[in-house]
Amino acid sequence: MATETQFLGTGWAFPPSFDWRTKEAVLVSQVEDIEQSLHILLSTTPGERVMQPSYGCGIRRMVFENINDSTITEIKDIVSKAVLFFEVRITLHEIDIDATDVYEGVVRLKLDYTVRTTNTRTNIVYPLYLREGTNLREAA
């Protein structure tokens, strides 16, 4: 069991926070650590990390593309390669892209995967906000 915990890992919670009673950083471990790691991976653009410039997922460059079959296939390829190279604790089975709310500025990526050491199948939904960081307003 100790080997399983070591492989799954323990790391700082994201975003970083501190427990004021113990004066220590809040830590997450095992499956929660993997979920947070996936969110960090998907939201990091390659080149952002100085010491690891290849780390990240280049889906942000797809924000201004038309959502069609070709774009969806390219997004799936970008995400699957990022997970393959940077999240070795899981086996990725499927990526499902939900673009039903694309006109509201949201595309949802559902990653279906298995945690290798526990053989636990699970998934996360990562919302890719197309309008993030803009001053777009709702039509009156």
mmCIF file of C-alpha atoms in Angstrom:
data_model
loop_
_atom_site.group_PDB
_atom_site.id
_atom_site.type_symbol
_atom_site.label_atom_id
_atom_site.label_comp_id
_atom_site.label_asym_id
_atom_site.label_seq_id
_atom_site.Cartn_x
_atom_site.Cartn_y
_atom_site.Cartn_z
ATOM 1 C CA MET A 1 0.000 0.000 0.000
ATOM 2 C CA ALA A 2 2.886 2.373 0.728
ATOM 3 C CA THR A 3 4.231 1.859 -2.789
ATOM 4 C CA GLU A 4 0.816 2.720 -4.254
ATOM 5 C CA THR A 5 0.651 5.967 -2.275
ATOM 6 C CA GLN A 6 4.193 6.863 -3.314
ATOM 7 C CA PHE A 7 3.388 6.313 -6.992
ATOM 8 C CA LEU A 8 0.143 8.298 -6.868
ATOM 9 C CA GLY A 9 1.937 11.045 -5.017
ATOM 10 C CA THR A 10 1.262 13.877 -2.650
ATOM 11 C CA GLY A 11 1.639 17.495 -3.627
ATOM 12 C CA TRP A 12 0.538 21.013 -2.890
ATOM 13 C CA ALA A 13 -3.136 21.714 -3.418
ATOM 14 C CA PHE A 14 -3.915 23.936 -6.356
ATOM 15 C CA PRO A 15 -4.335 26.806 -6.047
ATOM 16 C CA PRO A 16 -1.784 26.839 -3.225
ATOM 17 C CA SER A 17 -3.273 27.534 0.191
ATOM 18 C CA PHE A 18 -2.163 27.276 3.793
ATOM 19 C CA ASP A 19 -3.688 25.837 6.936
ATOM 20 C CA TRP A 20 -3.527 28.665 9.466
ATOM 21 C CA ARG A 21 -3.766 26.287 12.438
ATOM 22 C CA THR A 22 -0.786 24.123 11.476
ATOM 23 C CA LYS A 23 1.070 26.830 9.516
ATOM 24 C CA GLU A 24 1.646 24.343 6.677
ATOM 25 C CA ALA A 25 0.761 24.150 3.019
ATOM 26 C CA VAL A 26 -2.437 22.251 2.221
ATOM 27 C CA LEU A 27 -1.541 18.990 0.509
ATOM 28 C CA VAL A 28 -3.535 16.656 -1.712
ATOM 29 C CA SER A 29 -2.741 13.057 -2.460
ATOM 30 C CA GLN A 30 -3.629 10.123 -4.639
ATOM 31 C CA VAL A 31 -6.612 10.555 -6.985
ATOM 32 C CA GLU A 32 -7.240 14.185 -5.993
ATOM 33 C CA ASP A 33 -3.590 14.955 -6.781
ATOM 34 C CA ILE A 34 -4.031 13.386 -10.234
ATOM 35 C CA GLU A 35 -7.199 15.412 -10.925
ATOM 36 C CA GLN A 36 -5.498 18.668 -9.963
ATOM 37 C CA SER A 37 -2.449 17.694 -12.008
ATOM 38 C CA LEU A 38 -4.658 17.149 -15.070
ATOM 39 C CA HIS A 39 -6.286 20.567 -14.626
ATOM 40 C CA ILE A 40 -2.850 22.181 -14.359
ATOM 41 C CA LEU A 41 -1.615 20.289 -17.427
ATOM 42 C CA LEU A 42 -4.625 21.272 -19.544
ATOM 43 C CA SER A 43 -4.453 24.926 -18.510
ATOM 44 C CA THR A 44 -0.695 25.326 -19.046
ATOM 45 C CA THR A 45 0.571 26.459 -22.442
ATOM 46 C CA PRO A 46 3.869 24.888 -23.550
ATOM 47 C CA GLY A 47 6.648 27.383 -22.874
ATOM 48 C CA GLU A 48 5.102 28.806 -19.675
ATOM 49 C CA ARG A 49 7.374 26.821 -17.383
ATOM 50 C CA VAL A 50 10.932 28.053 -17.602
ATOM 51 C CA MET A 51 12.549 24.876 -16.281
ATOM 52 C CA GLN A 52 10.267 22.544 -18.253
ATOM 53 C CA PRO A 53 9.305 24.380 -21.467
ATOM 54 C CA SER A 54 7.686 21.381 -23.163
ATOM 55 C CA TYR A 55 5.224 20.859 -20.272
ATOM 56 C CA GLY A 56 1.638 21.770 -21.001
ATOM 57 C CA CYS A 57 -1.156 21.358 -23.467
ATOM 58 C CA GLY A 58 -1.564 23.631 -26.466
ATOM 59 C CA ILE A 59 -5.365 23.733 -26.522
ATOM 60 C CA ARG A 60 -5.472 27.480 -25.836
ATOM 61 C CA ARG A 61 -4.285 28.109 -29.397
ATOM 62 C CA MET A 62 -7.487 26.429 -30.611
ATOM 63 C CA VAL A 63 -9.728 29.060 -28.981
ATOM 64 C CA PHE A 64 -10.327 31.024 -32.190
ATOM 65 C CA GLU A 65 -10.799 28.004 -34.463
ATOM 66 C CA ASN A 66 -14.187 26.991 -35.828
ATOM 67 C CA ILE A 67 -15.525 23.987 -33.948
ATOM 68 C CA ASN A 68 -15.857 21.248 -36.558
ATOM 69 C CA ASP A 69 -14.807 17.600 -36.839
ATOM 70 C CA SER A 70 -11.259 18.518 -37.815
ATOM 71 C CA THR A 71 -10.828 20.877 -34.857
ATOM 72 C CA ILE A 72 -12.309 18.338 -32.442
ATOM 73 C CA THR A 73 -9.908 15.676 -33.721
ATOM 74 C CA GLU A 74 -6.966 18.048 -33.320
ATOM 75 C CA ILE A 75 -7.998 18.970 -29.757
ATOM 76 C CA LYS A 76 -8.268 15.269 -28.862
ATOM 77 C CA ASP A 77 -4.808 14.648 -30.311
ATOM 78 C CA ILE A 78 -3.249 17.584 -28.422
ATOM 79 C CA VAL A 79 -4.803 16.490 -25.115
ATOM 80 C CA SER A 80 -3.956 12.800 -25.519
ATOM 81 C CA LYS A 81 -0.294 13.572 -26.290
ATOM 82 C CA ALA A 82 -0.018 15.898 -23.287
ATOM 83 C CA VAL A 83 -1.499 13.267 -20.963
ATOM 84 C CA LEU A 84 0.704 10.536 -22.455
ATOM 85 C CA PHE A 85 3.915 12.496 -21.868
ATOM 86 C CA PHE A 86 3.154 14.309 -18.610
ATOM 87 C CA GLU A 87 0.701 12.236 -16.548
ATOM 88 C CA VAL A 88 2.120 8.720 -16.322
ATOM 89 C CA ARG A 89 -0.071 7.711 -13.376
ATOM 90 C CA ILE A 90 -3.109 7.193 -15.611
ATOM 91 C CA THR A 91 -4.142 5.372 -18.764
ATOM 92 C CA LEU A 92 -6.337 7.593 -20.923
ATOM 93 C CA HIS A 93 -9.206 5.723 -22.598
ATOM 94 C CA GLU A 94 -11.342 8.360 -24.239
ATOM 95 C CA ILE A 95 -11.690 12.093 -24.722
ATOM 96 C CA ASP A 96 -15.202 13.344 -25.360
ATOM 97 C CA ILE A 97 -15.724 16.936 -26.457
ATOM 98 C CA ASP A 98 -19.049 18.602 -25.698
ATOM 99 C CA ALA A 99 -19.482 21.719 -27.827
ATOM 100 C CA THR A 100 -23.208 22.224 -27.214
ATOM 101 C CA ASP A 101 -22.521 25.491 -25.347
ATOM 102 C CA VAL A 102 -19.943 26.821 -27.804
ATOM 103 C CA TYR A 103 -22.025 29.949 -28.472
ATOM 104 C CA GLU A 104 -21.937 30.697 -24.736
ATOM 105 C CA GLY A 105 -18.151 30.426 -24.878
ATOM 106 C CA VAL A 106 -17.685 26.988 -23.283
ATOM 107 C CA VAL A 107 -16.362 23.715 -24.668
ATOM 108 C CA ARG A 108 -16.187 20.826 -22.200
ATOM 109 C CA LEU A 109 -13.521 18.136 -22.423
ATOM 110 C CA LYS A 110 -14.377 14.874 -20.668
ATOM 111 C CA LEU A 111 -11.371 12.662 -19.993
ATOM 112 C CA ASP A 112 -12.136 9.024 -19.182
ATOM 113 C CA TYR A 113 -9.129 7.295 -17.637
ATOM 114 C CA THR A 114 -7.906 4.563 -15.307
ATOM 115 C CA VAL A 115 -5.542 5.152 -12.396
ATOM 116 C CA ARG A 116 -2.845 2.565 -13.092
ATOM 117 C CA THR A 117 -1.929 1.447 -9.572
ATOM 118 C CA THR A 118 -5.475 1.079 -8.247
ATOM 119 C CA ASN A 119 -7.108 0.072 -11.548
ATOM 120 C CA THR A 120 -9.845 2.601 -10.751
ATOM 121 C CA ARG A 121 -11.699 3.973 -13.740
ATOM 122 C CA THR A 122 -12.800 7.594 -13.391
ATOM 123 C CA ASN A 123 -13.236 10.803 -15.360
ATOM 124 C CA ILE A 124 -12.967 14.555 -15.137
ATOM 125 C CA VAL A 125 -14.663 17.313 -17.086
ATOM 126 C CA TYR A 126 -12.437 20.242 -17.987
ATOM 127 C CA PRO A 127 -14.273 23.395 -19.107
ATOM 128 C CA LEU A 128 -12.409 25.310 -21.798
ATOM 129 C CA TYR A 129 -13.715 28.868 -21.625
ATOM 130 C CA LEU A 130 -13.496 30.574 -24.990
ATOM 131 C CA ARG A 131 -14.424 33.995 -23.586
ATOM 132 C CA GLU A 132 -12.106 33.871 -20.595
ATOM 133 C CA GLY A 133 -10.290 37.126 -19.967
ATOM 134 C CA THR A 134 -12.556 39.199 -22.183
ATOM 135 C CA ASN A 135 -14.980 42.007 -21.495
ATOM 136 C CA LEU A 136 -17.750 40.546 -23.634
ATOM 137 C CA ARG A 137 -21.178 41.313 -22.284
ATOM 138 C CA GLU A 138 -24.527 39.612 -22.692
ATOM 139 C CA ALA A 139 -26.754 41.046 -25.410
ATOM 140 C CA ALA A 140 -29.477 43.254 -23.929
#
